[in-house]
PDB file of C-alpha atoms in Angstrom:
ATOM      1  CA  MET A   1      52.954  10.556  -4.798  1.00 43.00           C
ATOM      2  CA  THR A   2      52.631   6.845  -4.535  1.00 41.00           C
ATOM      3  CA  GLU A   3      49.579   4.884  -3.623  1.00 45.00           C
ATOM      4  CA  PRO A   4      49.466   3.191  -0.222  1.00 45.00           C
ATOM      5  CA  ALA A   5      51.808   0.224  -0.180  1.00 44.00           C
ATOM      6  CA  ASP A   6      50.721  -3.221   0.859  1.00 43.00           C
ATOM      7  CA  GLU A   7      51.888  -3.316   4.488  1.00 42.00           C
ATOM      8  CA  SER A   8      52.410  -7.074   4.280  1.00 39.00           C
ATOM      9  CA  ALA A   9      55.002  -6.518   1.561  1.00 41.00           C
ATOM     10  CA  THR A  10      57.329  -4.505   3.814  1.00 40.00           C
ATOM     11  CA  THR A  11      60.849  -5.896   3.822  1.00 38.00           C
ATOM     12  CA  GLU A  12      63.934  -5.113   5.881  1.00 43.00           C
ATOM     13  CA  THR A  13      65.177  -2.860   3.068  1.00 46.00           C
ATOM     14  CA  SER A  14      61.937  -0.832   3.015  1.00 52.00           C
ATOM     15  CA  PRO A  15      62.058   2.149   5.346  1.00 67.00           C
ATOM     16  CA  ALA A  16      59.258   2.437   7.881  1.00 80.00           C
ATOM     17  CA  MET A  17      56.624   5.031   7.114  1.00 83.00           C
ATOM     18  CA  ASN A  18      55.523   7.441   9.827  1.00 88.00           C
ATOM     19  CA  VAL A  19      52.552   9.795   9.801  1.00 91.00           C
ATOM     20  CA  LEU A  20      54.113  13.230   9.481  1.00 90.00           C
ATOM     21  CA  ALA A  21      50.857  15.202   9.356  1.00 94.00           C
ATOM     22  CA  SER A  22      47.083  14.872   9.170  1.00 96.00           C
ATOM     23  CA  HIS A  23      44.927  17.279   7.202  1.00 97.00           C
ATOM     24  CA  LEU A  24      41.242  17.877   6.558  1.00 98.00           C
ATOM     25  CA  VAL A  25      40.886  19.311   3.058  1.00 98.00           C
ATOM     26  CA  LEU A  26      37.921  21.144   1.542  1.00 98.00           C
ATOM     27  CA  VAL A  27      37.636  20.635  -2.198  1.00 98.00           C
ATOM     28  CA  ALA A  28      35.131  21.576  -4.899  1.00 98.00           C
ATOM     29  CA  ALA A  29      34.336  18.636  -7.156  1.00 98.00           C
ATOM     30  CA  GLU A  30      31.427  16.877  -8.810  1.00 97.00           C
ATOM     31  CA  THR A  31      32.211  13.517  -7.176  1.00 97.00           C
ATOM     32  CA  ALA A  32      34.245  12.182  -4.280  1.00 97.00           C
ATOM     33  CA  ALA A  33      36.612  10.534  -6.768  1.00 97.00           C
ATOM     34  CA  ASP A  34      37.155  13.851  -8.550  1.00 98.00           C
ATOM     35  CA  GLY A  35      37.777  15.487  -5.184  1.00 98.00           C
ATOM     36  CA  GLU A  36      40.364  12.871  -4.264  1.00 97.00           C
ATOM     37  CA  THR A  37      42.086  13.370  -7.621  1.00 97.00           C
ATOM     38  CA  ARG A  38      42.276  17.127  -7.040  1.00 98.00           C
ATOM     39  CA  VAL A  39      43.685  16.676  -3.552  1.00 97.00           C
ATOM     40  CA  ARG A  40      46.308  14.199  -4.751  1.00 96.00           C
ATOM     41  CA  GLN A  41      47.270  16.491  -7.646  1.00 96.00           C
ATOM     42  CA  PHE A  42      47.606  19.412  -5.234  1.00 96.00           C
ATOM     43  CA  PHE A  43      49.997  17.474  -2.995  1.00 94.00           C
ATOM     44  CA  ASP A  44      51.901  16.212  -6.024  1.00 93.00           C
ATOM     45  CA  ARG A  45      52.424  19.773  -7.248  1.00 94.00           C
ATOM     46  CA  THR A  46      52.853  21.918  -4.149  1.00 91.00           C
ATOM     47  CA  PRO A  47      56.486  22.792  -3.457  1.00 87.00           C
ATOM     48  CA  LEU A  48      55.816  23.442   0.233  1.00 84.00           C
ATOM     49  CA  VAL A  49      55.007  19.993   1.607  1.00 90.00           C
ATOM     50  CA  ARG A  50      56.198  16.633   0.364  1.00 88.00           C
ATOM     51  CA  TYR A  51      54.994  13.284   1.608  1.00 91.00           C
ATOM     52  CA  ASP A  52      56.244   9.897   0.531  1.00 90.00           C
ATOM     53  CA  ARG A  53      52.648   8.673   0.622  1.00 92.00           C
ATOM     54  CA  ILE A  54      49.197  10.120   1.196  1.00 94.00           C
ATOM     55  CA  GLU A  55      46.440   7.960   2.590  1.00 95.00           C
ATOM     56  CA  LEU A  56      42.799   8.948   2.970  1.00 95.00           C
ATOM     57  CA  THR A  57      41.634   8.202   6.502  1.00 96.00           C
ATOM     58  CA  GLY A  58      37.960   7.747   5.725  1.00 92.00           C
ATOM     59  CA  ALA A  59      35.306   8.348   3.132  1.00 95.00           C
ATOM     60  CA  ALA A  60      34.960  11.786   1.581  1.00 97.00           C
ATOM     61  CA  VAL A  61      32.202  13.747   3.310  1.00 98.00           C
ATOM     62  CA  PRO A  62      29.929  15.703   0.969  1.00 98.00           C
ATOM     63  CA  ALA A  63      28.507  19.050   2.073  1.00 98.00           C
ATOM     64  CA  THR A  64      25.081  17.385   1.810  1.00 98.00           C
ATOM     65  CA  ASP A  65      26.012  15.139   4.765  1.00 98.00           C
ATOM     66  CA  ARG A  66      24.728  16.208   8.180  1.00 97.00           C
ATOM     67  CA  THR A  67      28.250  15.862   9.667  1.00 98.00           C
ATOM     68  CA  PHE A  68      29.889  18.159   7.098  1.00 98.00           C
ATOM     69  CA  GLN A  69      29.397  21.451   8.954  1.00 98.00           C
ATOM     70  CA  THR A  70      30.573  19.955  12.255  1.00 98.00           C
ATOM     71  CA  LYS A  71      33.731  18.533  10.686  1.00 98.00           C
ATOM     72  CA  LEU A  72      34.370  21.795   8.834  1.00 98.00           C
ATOM     73  CA  ARG A  73      33.959  23.819  12.045  1.00 98.00           C
ATOM     74  CA  GLN A  74      36.272  21.428  13.919  1.00 98.00           C
ATOM     75  CA  GLY A  75      38.962  21.871  11.261  1.00 98.00           C
ATOM     76  CA  LEU A  76      38.656  25.660  11.329  1.00 98.00           C
ATOM     77  CA  ASP A  77      38.648  25.675  15.139  1.00 98.00           C
ATOM     78  CA  GLU A  78      41.792  23.548  15.199  1.00 98.00           C
ATOM     79  CA  ASN A  79      43.559  25.994  12.859  1.00 98.00           C
ATOM     80  CA  HIS A  80      42.553  28.879  15.147  1.00 97.00           C
ATOM     81  CA  ARG A  81      43.781  26.917  18.161  1.00 97.00           C
ATOM     82  CA  LEU A  82      47.111  26.246  16.453  1.00 96.00           C
ATOM     83  CA  VAL A  83      47.619  29.881  15.419  1.00 96.00           C
ATOM     84  CA  ASN A  84      46.819  31.050  18.948  1.00 96.00           C
ATOM     85  CA  HIS A  85      49.212  28.445  20.351  1.00 96.00           C
ATOM     86  CA  PHE A  86      52.020  29.655  18.083  1.00 95.00           C
ATOM     87  CA  ILE A  87      51.291  33.292  18.971  1.00 94.00           C
ATOM     88  CA  GLU A  88      51.493  32.394  22.663  1.00 95.00           C
ATOM     89  CA  GLU A  89      54.701  30.470  22.047  1.00 93.00           C
ATOM     90  CA  LEU A  90      56.194  33.453  20.239  1.00 92.00           C
ATOM     91  CA  GLY A  91      55.195  35.661  23.174  1.00 91.00           C
ATOM     92  CA  GLY A  92      56.789  33.217  25.577  1.00 89.00           C
ATOM     93  CA  ALA A  93      59.988  33.485  23.564  1.00 85.00           C
ATOM     94  CA  GLY A  94      60.059  37.238  24.242  1.00 85.00           C
ATOM     95  CA  CYS A  95      58.146  38.696  21.312  1.00 89.00           C
ATOM     96  CA  SER A  96      55.234  40.721  22.656  1.00 87.00           C
ATOM     97  CA  THR A  97      55.083  43.803  20.395  1.00 90.00           C
ATOM     98  CA  ARG A  98      55.363  44.502  16.675  1.00 88.00           C
ATOM     99  CA  GLN A  99      58.670  46.224  17.346  1.00 90.00           C
ATOM    100  CA  ASP A 100      60.025  42.966  18.801  1.00 90.00           C
ATOM    101  CA  LEU A 101      59.611  41.284  15.398  1.00 89.00           C
ATOM    102  CA  ALA A 102      62.624  43.109  13.940  1.00 88.00           C
ATOM    103  CA  GLY A 103      64.842  41.638  16.643  1.00 87.00           C
ATOM    104  CA  LEU A 104      63.718  38.021  16.395  1.00 87.00           C
ATOM    105  CA  VAL A 105      66.584  35.614  16.653  1.00 83.00           C
ATOM    106  CA  GLN A 106      66.956  33.461  13.558  1.00 89.00           C
ATOM    107  CA  GLY A 107      66.040  29.935  14.529  1.00 89.00           C
ATOM    108  CA  TYR A 108      63.227  28.805  16.794  1.00 87.00           C
ATOM    109  CA  GLN A 109      61.599  32.230  17.224  1.00 88.00           C
ATOM    110  CA  SER A 110      61.683  33.113  13.543  1.00 90.00           C
ATOM    111  CA  LYS A 111      60.390  29.632  12.651  1.00 91.00           C
ATOM    112  CA  ILE A 112      57.338  30.181  14.865  1.00 92.00           C
ATOM    113  CA  LEU A 113      56.681  33.490  13.094  1.00 93.00           C
ATOM    114  CA  HIS A 114      57.142  31.726   9.754  1.00 92.00           C
ATOM    115  CA  ILE A 115      54.505  29.115  10.670  1.00 93.00           C
ATOM    116  CA  ILE A 116      52.068  31.847  11.769  1.00 95.00           C
ATOM    117  CA  ALA A 117      52.644  33.678   8.482  1.00 94.00           C
ATOM    118  CA  HIS A 118      51.824  30.527   6.508  1.00 94.00           C
ATOM    119  CA  PHE A 119      48.506  30.169   8.312  1.00 95.00           C
ATOM    120  CA  LEU A 120      47.687  33.763   7.394  1.00 94.00           C
ATOM    121  CA  ASP A 121      48.955  33.754   3.801  1.00 93.00           C
ATOM    122  CA  GLY A 122      47.394  30.433   2.845  1.00 92.00           C
ATOM    123  CA  PHE A 123      50.470  28.295   2.239  1.00 93.00           C
ATOM    124  CA  ILE A 124      49.898  24.762   3.465  1.00 95.00           C
ATOM    125  CA  GLY A 125      52.339  23.260   5.938  1.00 92.00           C
ATOM    126  CA  VAL A 126      52.638  20.168   8.075  1.00 92.00           C
ATOM    127  CA  ASP A 127      50.956  22.149  10.873  1.00 94.00           C
ATOM    128  CA  SER A 128      47.802  22.816   8.809  1.00 96.00           C
ATOM    129  CA  ALA A 129      44.919  20.929  10.407  1.00 97.00           C
ATOM    130  CA  PHE A 130      42.350  22.201   7.900  1.00 98.00           C
ATOM    131  CA  TYR A 131      43.121  23.380   4.395  1.00 98.00           C
ATOM    132  CA  ASN A 132      40.642  25.003   2.012  1.00 98.00           C
ATOM    133  CA  LEU A 133      41.805  23.976  -1.446  1.00 98.00           C
ATOM    134  CA  VAL A 134      39.011  26.019  -3.048  1.00 98.00           C
ATOM    135  CA  ASP A 135      40.562  29.292  -1.854  1.00 97.00           C
ATOM    136  CA  ASP A 136      44.122  28.161  -1.000  1.00 96.00           C
ATOM    137  CA  SER A 137      43.425  29.153   2.569  1.00 97.00           C
ATOM    138  CA  HIS A 138      43.315  27.912   6.147  1.00 97.00           C
ATOM    139  CA  TRP A 139      39.983  29.672   6.630  1.00 98.00           C
ATOM    140  CA  LEU A 140      36.546  29.779   5.008  1.00 98.00           C
ATOM    141  CA  PRO A 141      35.694  33.064   3.273  1.00 98.00           C
ATOM    142  CA  GLU A 142      32.032  34.083   3.365  1.00 98.00           C
ATOM    143  CA  GLN A 143      31.824  33.774  -0.423  1.00 98.00           C
ATOM    144  CA  THR A 144      32.815  30.086  -0.257  1.00 98.00           C
ATOM    145  CA  ALA A 145      30.471  29.432   2.672  1.00 98.00           C
ATOM    146  CA  GLU A 146      27.653  30.855   0.534  1.00 98.00           C
ATOM    147  CA  ALA A 147      28.712  28.722  -2.458  1.00 98.00           C
ATOM    148  CA  ILE A 148      28.579  25.615  -0.241  1.00 98.00           C
ATOM    149  CA  LYS A 149      25.052  26.520   0.875  1.00 98.00           C
ATOM    150  CA  ALA A 150      23.971  27.162  -2.719  1.00 98.00           C
ATOM    151  CA  ALA A 151      25.428  23.950  -4.198  1.00 98.00           C
ATOM    152  CA  PRO A 152      26.399  21.537  -1.402  1.00 98.00           C
ATOM    153  CA  GLU A 153      26.646  18.631  -3.836  1.00 98.00           C
ATOM    154  CA  ASN A 154      29.816  20.227  -5.239  1.00 98.00           C
ATOM    155  CA  PHE A 155      31.883  20.373  -2.034  1.00 98.00           C
ATOM    156  CA  TRP A 156      33.671  17.647  -0.115  1.00 98.00           C
ATOM    157  CA  LEU A 157      35.860  17.210   2.948  1.00 98.00           C
ATOM    158  CA  LEU A 158      38.659  14.664   2.714  1.00 98.00           C
ATOM    159  CA  ALA A 159      40.705  13.598   5.732  1.00 98.00           C
ATOM    160  CA  LEU A 160      44.199  12.316   5.018  1.00 97.00           C
ATOM    161  CA  ASP A 161      47.485  11.390   6.572  1.00 96.00           C
ATOM    162  CA  GLY A 162      50.791  12.320   4.980  1.00 94.00           C
ATOM    163  CA  TYR A 163      53.516   9.742   5.488  1.00 93.00           C
ATOM    164  CA  SER A 164      57.267  10.109   5.384  1.00 86.00           C
ATOM    165  CA  THR A 165      60.061   7.616   5.777  1.00 77.00           C
ATOM    166  CA  THR A 166      61.042   9.402   8.964  1.00 62.00           C
ATOM    167  CA  PRO A 167      60.321  12.955  10.112  1.00 54.00           C
ATOM    168  CA  LYS A 168      64.074  13.680  10.033  1.00 52.00           C
ATOM    169  CA  GLU A 169      64.239  12.700   6.378  1.00 46.00           C
ATOM    170  CA  ALA A 170      61.059  14.518   5.343  1.00 45.00           C
ATOM    171  CA  ILE A 171      61.409  17.357   2.897  1.00 45.00           C
ATOM    172  CA  LEU A 172      59.159  20.005   4.432  1.00 44.00           C
ATOM    173  CA  LEU A 173      59.977  23.302   2.762  1.00 37.00           C
ATOM    174  CA  HIS A 174      61.522  23.754  -0.644  1.00 33.00           C
ATOM    175  CA  ARG A 175      62.150  27.509  -0.617  1.00 29.00           C
TER     176      ARG A 175
END
């Protein structure tokens, strides 16, 4: 992953960068800098999502900050909203029972199911609004919520944008 480029240095031969996805990431770390390093290493190593550049969109928010719980809840709520949206979309495409799953047409319908499965199994994707790097999850297990309460100085939220040359050229899934 490269560091943000100097926008003034863009030339005609440099492809334009577009925001492909935005994520709010929960990380356990002693400092904000350590948290950023862990997040960058995660995106460097994950085979599921590739960005040409990752840019933090604000300061890391420690769990000791009064806005932490609100931001965390908003991220979790957005994931729930997205999952429900995809479930509704799948239903609108004709899948309303478990038995309908076996007859899904490969393509749009199966892709929706694939996205839903990633939210449930913990694999990050471009649709992930919130990602819990502590548990490799889109949710917040009770055990982690308790750990945050017990040692809030060790948990951070980082908001970031993932950039790609163009969405058409982005490498989204490597499996």
